[in-house]
Coordinates of C-alpha atoms in Angstrom, one line a residue:
Chain K
M1 CA -4.9 56.0 14.5
S2 CA -5.5 57.1 17.7
M3 CA -2.1 57.9 18.3
K4 CA -2.3 60.4 15.1
F5 CA -5.3 61.8 17.0
L6 CA -3.9 62.4 20.1
A7 CA -0.6 63.7 18.6
V8 CA -2.8 66.8 16.9
A9 CA -4.6 67.2 20.3
A10 CA -1.1 67.5 21.4
L11 CA -0.1 69.9 19.1
G12 CA -3.4 71.7 19.4
L13 CA -2.8 72.6 23.1
A14 CA 0.8 73.9 22.5
L15 CA -0.9 76.1 20.1
A16 CA -3.2 77.3 22.3
A17 CA -0.8 78.0 25.0
C18 CA 1.1 79.9 22.5
S19 CA -1.5 82.0 21.6
T20 CA -2.2 83.0 25.2
T21 CA 1.3 84.2 25.9
E22 CA 1.2 86.3 22.7
D23 CA -1.9 87.6 23.4
Q24 CA -0.4 88.9 27.0
P25 CA 1.9 91.1 25.4
A26 CA -0.5 93.2 24.0
T27 CA -2.4 93.6 27.3
S28 CA 0.7 93.3 29.8
G29 CA 4.2 94.4 29.9
S30 CA 6.5 92.3 27.5
A31 CA 8.5 91.1 30.3
Q32 CA 5.8 88.7 31.8
A33 CA 5.6 87.5 28.2
V34 CA 9.0 86.4 28.0
T35 CA 8.6 84.5 31.3
T36 CA 5.3 82.9 30.1
T37 CA 6.3 81.5 27.0
T38 CA 9.0 79.1 29.1
A39 CA 6.2 77.9 31.0
P40 CA 4.2 75.5 28.8
P41 CA 6.7 73.3 27.1
P42 CA 6.8 70.7 30.0
K43 CA 2.9 70.4 29.6
V44 CA 3.0 69.8 25.7
V45 CA 6.4 67.0 26.9
N46 CA 4.0 65.4 29.2
N47 CA 1.1 65.1 27.0
T48 CA 3.6 63.5 24.5
V49 CA 5.0 61.1 26.8
A50 CA 1.4 59.8 27.3
V51 CA 1.1 59.5 23.4
N52 CA 3.9 57.3 23.1
A53 CA 2.7 54.9 25.3
P54 CA -0.2 53.0 22.8
R55 CA -3.3 51.7 24.2
P56 CA -2.9 47.8 25.1
G57 CA -4.3 45.9 22.0
S58 CA -4.5 49.1 19.5
Q59 CA -2.9 48.6 16.4
E60 CA -0.1 51.3 17.2
E61 CA 0.7 48.9 19.8
L62 CA 1.3 46.1 17.6
N63 CA 3.1 48.1 14.9
A64 CA 5.5 49.2 18.0
T65 CA 6.0 46.1 19.6
I66 CA 6.2 43.3 17.3
G67 CA 5.5 45.3 13.6
D68 CA 2.7 44.7 11.5
R69 CA 4.4 42.7 8.4
V70 CA 5.6 39.8 7.2
Q71 CA 7.2 39.0 4.0
F72 CA 6.9 36.0 1.5
G73 CA 9.5 35.0 -1.0
F74 CA 8.4 35.4 -5.3
D75 CA 5.2 33.2 -6.0
R76 CA 5.7 31.6 -2.5
Y77 CA 3.0 31.6 0.6
D78 CA 5.3 29.7 3.3
L79 CA 6.4 31.0 6.1
S80 CA 9.9 31.9 6.5
P81 CA 11.5 30.8 9.9
E82 CA 11.7 34.6 10.6
A83 CA 7.7 35.1 9.5
R84 CA 6.8 32.4 11.9
A85 CA 8.7 34.6 14.5
T86 CA 6.4 37.5 13.8
V87 CA 3.6 35.7 13.4
G88 CA 4.0 33.3 16.6
S89 CA 4.5 37.3 18.2
W90 CA 1.1 38.1 16.6
A91 CA -0.8 35.2 18.7
D92 CA 0.9 35.8 21.9
W93 CA -0.5 39.5 21.8
M94 CA -3.8 38.2 20.5
K95 CA -4.2 35.7 23.6
R96 CA -3.0 38.6 25.6
H97 CA -6.1 41.0 24.3
Q98 CA -9.0 38.4 24.1
N99 CA -11.0 41.3 22.6
V100 CA -9.0 42.3 19.3
A101 CA -9.8 40.5 16.1
L102 CA -7.3 41.0 12.9
N103 CA -7.8 41.2 9.5
I104 CA -5.0 39.4 8.0
E105 CA -4.4 41.4 4.5
G106 CA -2.4 39.3 1.6
H107 CA -0.5 41.0 -0.9
A108 CA 1.6 40.6 -4.0
D109 CA 4.0 42.1 -5.8
E110 CA 3.3 43.7 -9.2
R111 CA 5.1 40.9 -11.6
G112 CA 2.1 39.0 -11.8
T113 CA -1.4 39.2 -13.3
R114 CA -4.1 40.3 -11.3
E115 CA -6.3 37.7 -11.4
Y116 CA -3.5 35.3 -10.1
N117 CA -2.1 37.6 -7.5
L118 CA -5.8 37.7 -6.2
A119 CA -5.4 34.3 -5.7
L120 CA -2.1 34.2 -4.3
G121 CA -2.6 37.0 -1.8
A122 CA -5.3 34.7 -0.4
R123 CA -2.9 32.2 0.1
R124 CA -0.6 34.2 2.1
A125 CA -3.3 35.8 4.5
N126 CA -4.7 32.2 4.8
A127 CA -1.2 30.9 5.4
V128 CA -0.4 33.3 8.3
K129 CA -4.3 32.6 9.6
D130 CA -3.6 29.0 9.6
Y131 CA -0.2 29.3 11.8
M132 CA -1.7 31.7 14.1
T133 CA -5.1 29.2 14.4
A134 CA -2.1 26.3 15.0
L135 CA -1.0 28.6 18.1
G136 CA -4.5 28.5 19.5
V137 CA -5.9 32.0 18.4
A138 CA -9.3 31.3 17.6
S139 CA -10.0 31.5 13.8
G140 CA -13.4 33.6 14.1
R141 CA -11.0 36.5 15.5
L142 CA -9.0 36.4 12.2
Q143 CA -10.3 37.3 9.1
T144 CA -8.4 37.2 5.7
V145 CA -8.7 39.5 2.7
S146 CA -6.3 39.5 -0.5
F147 CA -5.8 42.9 -2.1
G148 CA -3.5 41.0 -5.1
K149 CA -1.1 43.4 -6.5
E150 CA -3.7 46.3 -5.4
R151 CA -2.1 48.0 -2.5
P152 CA 1.9 48.3 -3.0
A153 CA 3.3 49.6 0.3
V154 CA 6.5 50.5 -1.4
L155 CA 6.7 52.4 -5.0
G156 CA 9.1 51.6 -7.3
S157 CA 9.4 48.8 -10.1
N158 CA 12.9 46.9 -8.4
E159 CA 13.5 44.0 -6.4
A160 CA 13.3 45.7 -3.1
A161 CA 10.0 47.2 -3.6
W162 CA 8.9 43.9 -4.9
A163 CA 10.1 42.3 -1.9
Q164 CA 8.9 44.8 0.7
N165 CA 5.3 44.2 -1.5
R166 CA 5.0 40.6 -1.0
R167 CA 3.5 40.6 2.4
G168 CA 1.1 39.8 4.9
V169 CA -0.1 42.6 6.9
A170 CA -2.4 42.3 10.6
V171 CA -4.5 44.7 10.7
V172 CA -6.7 45.5 13.5
R173 CA -10.3 45.5 13.1
Chain A
M1 CA -24.0 39.1 -41.3
N2 CA -25.1 42.3 -43.5
Q3 CA -28.8 40.1 -43.8
A4 CA -28.9 39.4 -40.5
R5 CA -28.4 42.9 -39.1
S6 CA -30.6 44.4 -41.7
S7 CA -34.1 43.5 -39.9
I8 CA -35.8 46.3 -37.4
F9 CA -34.1 46.1 -34.2
S10 CA -34.5 47.8 -31.1
G11 CA -33.0 48.0 -27.5
G12 CA -29.3 47.3 -28.3
I13 CA -26.4 48.0 -25.9
S14 CA -27.3 51.5 -25.7
S15 CA -30.7 52.0 -24.1
A16 CA -34.2 53.4 -26.3
I17 CA -31.6 53.6 -29.5
A18 CA -34.2 51.9 -32.2
I19 CA -32.1 52.1 -35.6
L20 CA -34.0 50.7 -38.5
A21 CA -31.9 49.3 -40.7
L22 CA -33.7 49.0 -44.6
A23 CA -32.7 46.4 -46.6
A24 CA -29.6 46.8 -48.5
F25 CA -31.2 48.7 -51.8
A26 CA -30.4 47.9 -55.5
L27 CA -28.0 49.4 -57.6
L28 CA -29.1 52.5 -59.0
V29 CA -25.8 52.8 -61.6
G30 CA -26.3 49.3 -63.3
T31 CA -23.3 49.8 -65.3
A32 CA -21.2 47.0 -63.6
Q33 CA -18.4 46.1 -66.3
Q34 CA -17.3 42.6 -66.6
A35 CA -16.1 41.7 -63.2
R36 CA -12.3 41.8 -62.5
A37 CA -10.7 40.7 -59.5
E38 CA -13.2 41.7 -56.8
L39 CA -12.1 44.6 -54.2
Q40 CA -11.0 42.3 -51.2
I41 CA -9.1 42.5 -48.4
N42 CA -7.3 39.6 -46.6
V43 CA -6.9 40.2 -43.2
T44 CA -5.7 36.6 -42.3
D45 CA -2.4 36.9 -43.7
G46 CA -1.6 40.5 -42.3
V47 CA -1.9 43.6 -44.5
V48 CA 0.9 45.3 -45.9
E49 CA -0.6 48.1 -47.7
P50 CA -3.8 49.4 -46.4
L51 CA -6.4 49.7 -49.0
P52 CA -6.9 53.5 -50.4
I53 CA -10.9 54.8 -50.2
A54 CA -12.4 57.8 -50.6
L55 CA -15.2 58.3 -47.6
A56 CA -17.1 61.3 -48.7
P57 CA -19.0 63.9 -46.1
F58 CA -22.5 62.4 -46.2
V59 CA -24.7 64.9 -48.3
D60 CA -27.3 66.5 -46.2
A61 CA -30.3 66.3 -48.4
S62 CA -32.5 68.6 -46.0
G63 CA -30.0 71.4 -47.1
Q64 CA -29.9 72.5 -43.6
E65 CA -26.5 74.0 -42.4
D66 CA -25.6 71.2 -40.1
K67 CA -22.1 69.3 -39.8
L68 CA -23.9 65.6 -39.5
G69 CA -23.3 64.2 -42.6
Q70 CA -19.5 65.2 -42.3
D71 CA -19.6 64.1 -38.8
I72 CA -20.6 60.5 -39.8
A73 CA -18.5 60.6 -42.4
A74 CA -15.3 61.2 -40.1
V75 CA -16.3 59.0 -37.3
A76 CA -16.9 55.9 -39.8
T77 CA -13.5 57.0 -41.5
A78 CA -11.4 57.0 -38.0
D79 CA -12.9 53.6 -37.5
L80 CA -11.7 52.0 -40.8
V81 CA -8.3 54.0 -40.8
G82 CA -7.7 53.0 -37.3
S83 CA -8.3 49.3 -38.1
G84 CA -4.8 49.5 -40.2
L85 CA -6.5 47.9 -43.3
F86 CA -7.3 51.4 -44.4
R87 CA -6.1 54.4 -45.7
A88 CA -8.4 57.2 -46.3
I89 CA -7.7 59.9 -49.1
D90 CA -7.5 63.4 -48.3
E91 CA -11.1 65.3 -49.2
K92 CA -8.7 68.1 -50.6
A93 CA -7.8 65.8 -53.4
F94 CA -11.4 65.1 -54.6
I95 CA -12.3 65.7 -58.1
Q96 CA -16.0 65.1 -58.0
T97 CA -17.8 66.6 -55.4
P98 CA -19.4 64.3 -52.3
A99 CA -22.8 65.8 -53.7
A100 CA -22.7 64.8 -57.6
A101 CA -20.5 61.3 -56.3
A102 CA -23.6 60.6 -54.2
L103 CA -25.9 60.7 -57.0
A104 CA -23.5 58.8 -59.5
P105 CA -20.0 58.5 -59.2
R106 CA -17.6 59.2 -61.6
F107 CA -15.4 56.6 -61.5
P108 CA -12.5 58.1 -63.7
D109 CA -12.0 60.8 -61.4
W110 CA -11.9 58.3 -58.4
R111 CA -9.5 56.3 -60.2
Q112 CA -7.7 59.4 -60.6
V113 CA -7.1 60.1 -57.0
N114 CA -6.2 56.6 -56.3
A115 CA -9.3 55.4 -54.6
Q116 CA -10.0 52.0 -54.7
G117 CA -13.2 52.0 -52.7
L118 CA -15.6 55.0 -52.6
I119 CA -17.9 55.5 -49.9
V120 CA -20.8 58.2 -50.3
G121 CA -23.8 59.2 -48.4
A122 CA -26.7 61.3 -47.6
V123 CA -28.8 62.5 -44.4
K124 CA -32.1 63.3 -44.7
R125 CA -34.5 64.8 -42.0
Q126 CA -37.7 62.8 -41.9
A127 CA -41.3 64.5 -41.2
D128 CA -41.3 62.4 -37.5
G129 CA -37.7 64.3 -36.8
R130 CA -35.8 61.0 -37.2
I131 CA -32.9 60.8 -39.6
R132 CA -32.6 58.5 -42.6
V133 CA -28.7 58.1 -43.6
E134 CA -28.2 56.3 -46.7
F135 CA -24.6 55.1 -47.6
R136 CA -23.2 53.0 -50.5
L137 CA -20.0 51.7 -50.8
W138 CA -18.5 51.5 -54.9
D139 CA -15.8 49.4 -56.0
V140 CA -14.1 52.2 -58.0
I141 CA -12.1 49.8 -60.5
G142 CA -14.5 47.3 -61.0
E143 CA -17.3 50.4 -61.1
Q144 CA -19.8 48.7 -59.2
Q145 CA -21.7 48.9 -55.8
L146 CA -20.8 46.6 -53.3
V147 CA -23.1 47.6 -50.3
G148 CA -26.3 49.7 -50.4
Q149 CA -27.8 50.5 -46.8
A150 CA -30.4 53.0 -45.1
F151 CA -30.8 53.5 -41.4
V152 CA -33.8 55.4 -39.9
T153 CA -32.8 56.6 -36.3
E154 CA -32.9 59.4 -33.6
R155 CA -30.6 62.3 -34.6
S156 CA -28.8 61.2 -30.9
N157 CA -27.9 57.9 -32.6
W158 CA -25.7 59.4 -35.2
R159 CA -22.3 57.7 -34.1
R160 CA -23.9 54.4 -34.0
V161 CA -25.1 54.9 -37.9
A162 CA -21.3 55.7 -38.7
H163 CA -20.0 52.6 -36.6
L164 CA -22.5 50.7 -38.7
V165 CA -21.3 52.2 -41.7
A166 CA -18.1 51.3 -41.1
D167 CA -19.1 47.9 -40.1
A168 CA -20.5 47.2 -43.2
V169 CA -17.7 48.4 -45.0
Y170 CA -15.0 46.3 -43.1
T171 CA -17.4 43.3 -43.5
R172 CA -17.8 43.7 -47.1
L173 CA -14.1 44.2 -47.8
T174 CA -12.6 42.1 -45.4
G175 CA -15.8 39.3 -45.4
E176 CA -14.7 39.5 -41.5
D177 CA -17.9 40.7 -39.0
G178 CA -17.0 44.3 -38.1
Y179 CA -16.3 45.2 -34.6
F180 CA -16.6 49.2 -34.6
D181 CA -20.5 49.4 -33.2
T182 CA -19.4 48.1 -29.9
R183 CA -18.1 49.4 -26.7
I184 CA -15.5 48.4 -24.0
V185 CA -16.0 48.8 -20.3
Y186 CA -12.8 49.0 -18.3
I187 CA -10.8 50.4 -15.2
A188 CA -10.6 53.7 -14.9
E189 CA -7.4 54.7 -12.8
S190 CA -6.5 57.9 -11.4
G191 CA -4.3 59.3 -8.4
P192 CA -0.8 58.2 -7.2
A193 CA 0.5 54.4 -7.3
S194 CA 0.5 54.4 -3.6
R195 CA -3.6 55.4 -3.5
R196 CA -5.0 54.7 -7.0
V197 CA -8.1 55.1 -7.0
K198 CA -10.0 52.8 -9.6
R199 CA -13.5 53.0 -11.3
L200 CA -15.9 51.3 -13.4
A201 CA -16.3 53.2 -16.6
I202 CA -17.9 52.4 -20.3
M203 CA -17.1 53.9 -23.3
D204 CA -17.3 53.3 -27.0
Q205 CA -15.0 51.5 -28.9
D206 CA -13.6 54.8 -30.2
G207 CA -13.4 56.4 -27.3
A208 CA -16.7 58.6 -27.1
N209 CA -19.4 58.6 -25.0
H210 CA -17.6 57.9 -21.8
Q211 CA -19.2 57.3 -18.6
M212 CA -18.3 56.3 -15.1
L213 CA -20.1 53.8 -13.5
S214 CA -19.0 53.8 -10.1
G215 CA -17.6 56.6 -7.7
G216 CA -14.4 55.0 -6.6
G217 CA -15.1 54.3 -3.1
D218 CA -14.7 50.7 -3.3
L219 CA -12.0 48.9 -5.2
V220 CA -13.2 47.6 -9.0
L221 CA -11.3 45.6 -10.9
T222 CA -11.9 43.1 -13.9
P223 CA -15.1 43.8 -15.7
R224 CA -16.4 41.2 -18.4
F225 CA -19.7 42.3 -20.5
S226 CA -22.1 39.8 -21.0
P227 CA -22.7 38.8 -24.4
S228 CA -26.9 38.6 -24.0
R229 CA -27.6 41.5 -21.5
Q230 CA -26.7 44.8 -20.7
E231 CA -25.0 43.6 -18.0
V232 CA -21.2 43.4 -16.6
A233 CA -19.7 41.2 -13.9
Y234 CA -16.7 42.6 -12.1
L235 CA -14.9 42.5 -8.6
S236 CA -15.8 45.0 -6.1
Y237 CA -14.7 45.4 -2.7
D238 CA -17.9 46.3 -1.1
N239 CA -17.1 47.2 2.5
G240 CA -13.8 45.7 2.4
L241 CA -14.7 41.9 0.8
P242 CA -14.1 41.3 -2.7
R243 CA -16.7 39.4 -4.2
V244 CA -18.2 39.3 -8.0
H245 CA -21.0 41.5 -8.3
I246 CA -23.2 42.3 -11.6
L247 CA -24.3 45.7 -12.6
N248 CA -26.9 46.3 -15.6
V249 CA -25.7 49.3 -17.4
D250 CA -29.1 50.4 -18.7
T251 CA -30.6 50.5 -15.3
N252 CA -27.6 50.9 -12.7
Q253 CA -28.9 48.0 -10.5
R254 CA -26.6 46.0 -9.1
E255 CA -26.1 43.0 -6.8
T256 CA -23.7 40.6 -5.5
V257 CA -23.8 37.2 -6.9
G258 CA -22.6 34.1 -5.8
P259 CA -21.0 32.5 -2.2
L260 CA -20.3 35.0 0.0
D261 CA -18.3 33.4 2.4
G262 CA -14.9 34.2 1.0
M263 CA -13.4 36.0 -1.9
T264 CA -15.1 35.4 -5.3
F265 CA -12.9 36.5 -8.2
A266 CA -12.4 36.5 -12.2
P267 CA -15.9 36.4 -13.4
R268 CA -16.5 35.6 -16.9
F269 CA -20.0 35.0 -18.7
S270 CA -20.3 32.0 -21.0
P271 CA -21.1 32.7 -24.5
D272 CA -24.9 32.2 -24.2
G273 CA -24.8 34.4 -21.3
D274 CA -26.9 32.3 -18.8
Q275 CA -23.6 31.2 -17.2
L276 CA -21.2 33.3 -15.3
L277 CA -17.5 31.2 -14.8
F278 CA -16.0 32.6 -11.7
A279 CA -13.2 31.6 -8.8
R280 CA -13.7 31.0 -5.7
E281 CA -11.6 31.4 -2.7
Q282 CA -11.9 29.3 0.6
R283 CA -9.7 28.5 3.2
G284 CA -6.7 30.4 0.8
N285 CA -7.2 28.0 -1.9
S286 CA -8.7 29.2 -5.4
D287 CA -11.2 26.9 -7.6
I288 CA -13.1 27.4 -10.7
H289 CA -16.9 27.3 -10.2
T290 CA -20.0 28.0 -12.7
M291 CA -23.4 29.8 -11.4
D292 CA -26.4 29.3 -13.4
L293 CA -27.8 32.6 -13.5
R294 CA -31.6 32.1 -13.9
T295 CA -31.4 29.2 -11.1
R296 CA -28.5 30.6 -9.5
K297 CA -27.2 26.9 -8.7
I298 CA -23.4 26.7 -8.4
R299 CA -21.1 23.7 -9.5
K300 CA -17.4 23.2 -8.3
L301 CA -15.8 22.3 -11.3
T302 CA -11.9 22.2 -9.9
N303 CA -11.0 20.4 -6.9
H304 CA -7.1 21.1 -6.4
P305 CA -4.8 22.6 -3.7
A306 CA -3.3 24.6 -6.5
I307 CA -4.5 28.1 -7.7
D308 CA -7.1 27.9 -10.5
T309 CA -8.5 31.0 -11.4
S310 CA -9.2 33.0 -15.1
P311 CA -11.6 30.6 -16.2
S312 CA -13.1 30.9 -20.1
Y313 CA -15.3 29.4 -22.1
A314 CA -15.0 27.9 -25.5
P315 CA -17.8 29.6 -27.9
D316 CA -19.3 26.4 -28.0
Q317 CA -19.6 26.0 -24.1
S318 CA -18.1 22.6 -24.1
R319 CA -14.6 23.2 -22.4
I320 CA -12.9 25.8 -20.3
V321 CA -9.6 26.9 -20.5
F322 CA -8.3 28.1 -17.1
N323 CA -4.8 29.0 -15.4
S324 CA -3.7 27.0 -12.8
D325 CA -0.1 26.5 -10.9
R326 CA -0.4 22.9 -10.2
G327 CA 2.3 21.9 -12.3
G328 CA 4.7 24.4 -10.2
A329 CA 4.2 27.5 -12.2
Q330 CA 0.9 29.3 -13.5
Q331 CA 0.3 27.3 -16.8
L332 CA -2.8 27.3 -19.1
Y333 CA -5.3 24.2 -18.9
V334 CA -8.4 23.0 -20.8
M335 CA -10.9 21.0 -18.8
D336 CA -14.3 19.7 -20.4
A337 CA -17.3 22.2 -19.2
D338 CA -18.2 19.3 -16.3
G339 CA -14.8 19.7 -15.0
G340 CA -13.4 16.6 -16.5
N341 CA -10.8 15.7 -19.0
V342 CA -8.0 18.5 -17.5
Q343 CA -5.2 18.8 -20.2
R344 CA -2.2 21.1 -20.1
I345 CA -1.9 23.3 -23.0
S346 CA 1.0 25.5 -22.5
F347 CA 4.7 24.1 -22.1
G348 CA 6.8 27.0 -23.4
D349 CA 9.6 29.2 -21.3
G350 CA 8.0 31.1 -19.0
R351 CA 4.5 31.5 -17.0
Y352 CA 1.4 31.7 -18.8
A353 CA -1.9 33.5 -17.6
T354 CA -5.5 35.1 -18.3
P355 CA -6.1 33.0 -21.0
V356 CA -9.4 33.8 -23.1
W357 CA -10.9 31.9 -26.0
S358 CA -11.4 33.9 -28.9
P359 CA -15.3 34.0 -30.2
R360 CA -14.3 32.3 -33.2
G361 CA -12.8 29.4 -31.6
D362 CA -9.6 29.0 -33.2
L363 CA -7.5 30.7 -30.7
I364 CA -6.9 31.3 -27.3
A365 CA -5.4 34.5 -26.1
F366 CA -3.1 34.7 -23.0
T367 CA -0.4 36.6 -21.1
K368 CA 3.0 35.6 -20.8
I369 CA 5.8 36.2 -18.1
K370 CA 9.3 35.7 -19.2
D371 CA 12.6 37.0 -18.8
G372 CA 11.1 40.0 -16.6
Q373 CA 8.8 41.1 -19.4
F374 CA 5.2 40.1 -19.7
S375 CA 3.8 39.8 -23.4
I376 CA 0.4 38.9 -25.0
G377 CA 0.2 36.4 -27.3
V378 CA -2.4 33.6 -28.9
M379 CA -2.2 29.7 -29.5
R380 CA -4.5 27.0 -30.6
P381 CA -6.8 25.5 -28.2
D382 CA -4.4 22.6 -28.5
G383 CA -1.3 25.1 -27.3
S384 CA 0.2 24.7 -30.6
D385 CA 1.5 27.7 -32.8
E386 CA 2.1 30.2 -30.0
R387 CA 2.7 33.5 -31.4
I388 CA 3.7 37.0 -28.9
L389 CA 2.0 40.2 -30.5
S390 CA 3.4 42.4 -27.9
T391 CA 5.7 42.7 -25.3
S392 CA 6.6 45.4 -22.9
F393 CA 7.7 46.0 -19.2
L394 CA 4.3 44.9 -17.9
E395 CA 1.1 44.2 -20.0
E396 CA -1.6 41.7 -19.4
G397 CA -5.6 41.0 -19.6
P398 CA -6.0 40.6 -23.2
T399 CA -9.7 40.7 -24.5
W400 CA -11.2 39.7 -27.8
A401 CA -13.0 42.1 -30.2
P402 CA -16.0 40.3 -31.2
N403 CA -15.0 39.3 -34.3
G404 CA -12.0 37.9 -33.2
R405 CA -9.5 39.9 -35.0
V406 CA -8.1 42.1 -32.7
L407 CA -7.2 42.3 -29.0
M408 CA -7.3 44.6 -26.6
F409 CA -5.5 44.6 -23.3
Y410 CA -3.4 47.2 -21.0
R411 CA 0.3 48.1 -20.6
Q412 CA 1.4 49.8 -17.2
T413 CA 4.7 51.3 -17.1
A414 CA 7.6 50.9 -14.4
T415 CA 7.1 53.0 -11.7
N416 CA 10.2 55.1 -9.6
R417 CA 11.1 55.2 -6.3
R418 CA 9.3 59.0 -6.1
G419 CA 6.2 57.0 -7.4
Q420 CA 6.5 58.3 -10.9
G421 CA 5.2 56.1 -13.8
G422 CA 3.5 53.5 -12.9
T423 CA 0.3 54.4 -15.4
S424 CA -1.6 52.2 -17.6
R425 CA -3.4 52.4 -20.7
L426 CA -5.2 50.2 -23.3
Y427 CA -3.9 49.0 -26.4
M428 CA -5.1 47.5 -29.5
V429 CA -3.5 44.7 -31.6
D430 CA -4.3 42.8 -34.7
V431 CA -4.5 39.4 -34.2
T432 CA -1.8 39.1 -36.9
G433 CA 0.2 41.5 -34.5
A434 CA -0.1 44.3 -36.8
N435 CA -1.1 47.8 -36.0
L436 CA -0.6 47.8 -32.4
R437 CA -2.0 51.0 -31.1
Q438 CA -2.9 52.9 -27.9
A439 CA -6.5 53.3 -27.3
K440 CA -8.3 56.8 -26.5
T441 CA -9.2 56.9 -22.6
P442 CA -9.2 59.9 -20.9
G443 CA -6.9 58.7 -18.1
G444 CA -5.4 55.8 -16.9
A445 CA -7.0 52.6 -17.7
S446 CA -6.6 49.1 -17.2
D447 CA -8.6 45.8 -17.2
P448 CA -10.5 46.7 -20.6
A449 CA -13.8 44.4 -21.9
W450 CA -14.8 44.3 -25.2
S451 CA -18.9 44.0 -26.0
P452 CA -20.3 41.9 -28.6
L453 CA -21.5 43.9 -31.4
A454 CA -24.7 45.7 -30.5
P455 CA -27.7 43.7 -31.4

């Protein structure tokens, strides 16, 4: 969220810079305009650099450093070794940022019935939460919610899409 | 059935509706010949050939320039033809005029156009502003009146009158209760698959009087009608928390019901309307619960580390069918109403889900997932005599018409990588597997639930 906002702000600065340089030719000579148009870009670059370092403890930092999701097998809710590694990193990250709380979302692919998939999503979200609490994260900082098959991450009725949609997602509250 | 509904009633599934159904009136033309084989449709075996009927535009006895009589006949005709059991004879072929037929049918004229049943009627405006609608169903071959009824009501209720006419005809000719004077609550879907907006919606069984009941801000799923009150139980993600809610569709009042410390979902009313079954998730595990809607007392009925969901009572409320993966994959189980005596009933290939007990008690409808396809089917409560009624890429969530003869469910198409497809629509199918047809909705539609017959 905040990265998006900053990116927009930076773009706004660039536009403002452009508009002043464009305004100038009308009042001053065109030669001066050419020199001033080259001046603003470094400023914008500086802003962009600042944006690329996400605020510690933010969703953006989690996404950039660990990733916000783990995948599950078909009709499964156990964590694969790969998922365990990711969830373990989330736990470490939570310990570094004691003021952060997470929503753990559980999702299912479309190849199940709605009411079963709601229950399956709850199992997946809870599997993530259980592992994190076992690693020492206070359960009060982790809230689970199941979306069943209601919020696919990837569109498409094929194995690749379904695999990506069977997921647990960490969302910074 | 007719007699039961011939008493004075008010309220009904729409608020402030009062239809006075007058007692069936006597034969006007007492020329019934020697009783021949009675006009009758056997719905149990499935109908090969729809029964040809002539449904004449109802005569406007007030002589006003008004299409009301025509409209009532058209709505009743659409109901009957839509059931797949009747074929309407084109009005252009009629020999006797509807006005003359309403007074005294000339049966040879109707036999000539191959009508076996003839429905005639008249609309009168009363001094108090209400309308009086009379109709008769005639057996054209036997030359006798089979049904004669009159309704007095506000003009705005004319569609309900039309459905009551269709229900009376259907009931008289099939021996089954009707299902046309009913409503459907469902989830209206709009927007792309990645950001689908879902809203609670309600409409008449034939798609008329469509109305949205929620704004689309919160995700809503799986609505179910109360059999006894103007209420709908459903799942809503208010503030991001999935909980069972009950909405009164007349007053628009809504409340969260049940425990609040975890997800509650898959609600379904008991047949007497006094209990609400639902699944409750605690620490990731889902179990079946029931709540007394008067005392709000909750009982936990299953206590198993497997997923238990989608509960549905038998009509006598002695047993509950539900979905569980306690055997390793989704199957159907039946237990006593107190949670005891759990027995698996589905043993075919594939996974089974969303069991719903028929209001007649004779069948359980379900969703079956097998070989990458989804089907709607029925089986007996002991799991025998499984029959598949419909199969496609993705379909689920059957709901019974109150007479237990027709099922509605939703079907979803596959989605491609650009997000095209993935649209859902409502379908109906007879319990025989005949007459699969799409139900009328303004847009995407899923999770239908059929209302009981209006009281």
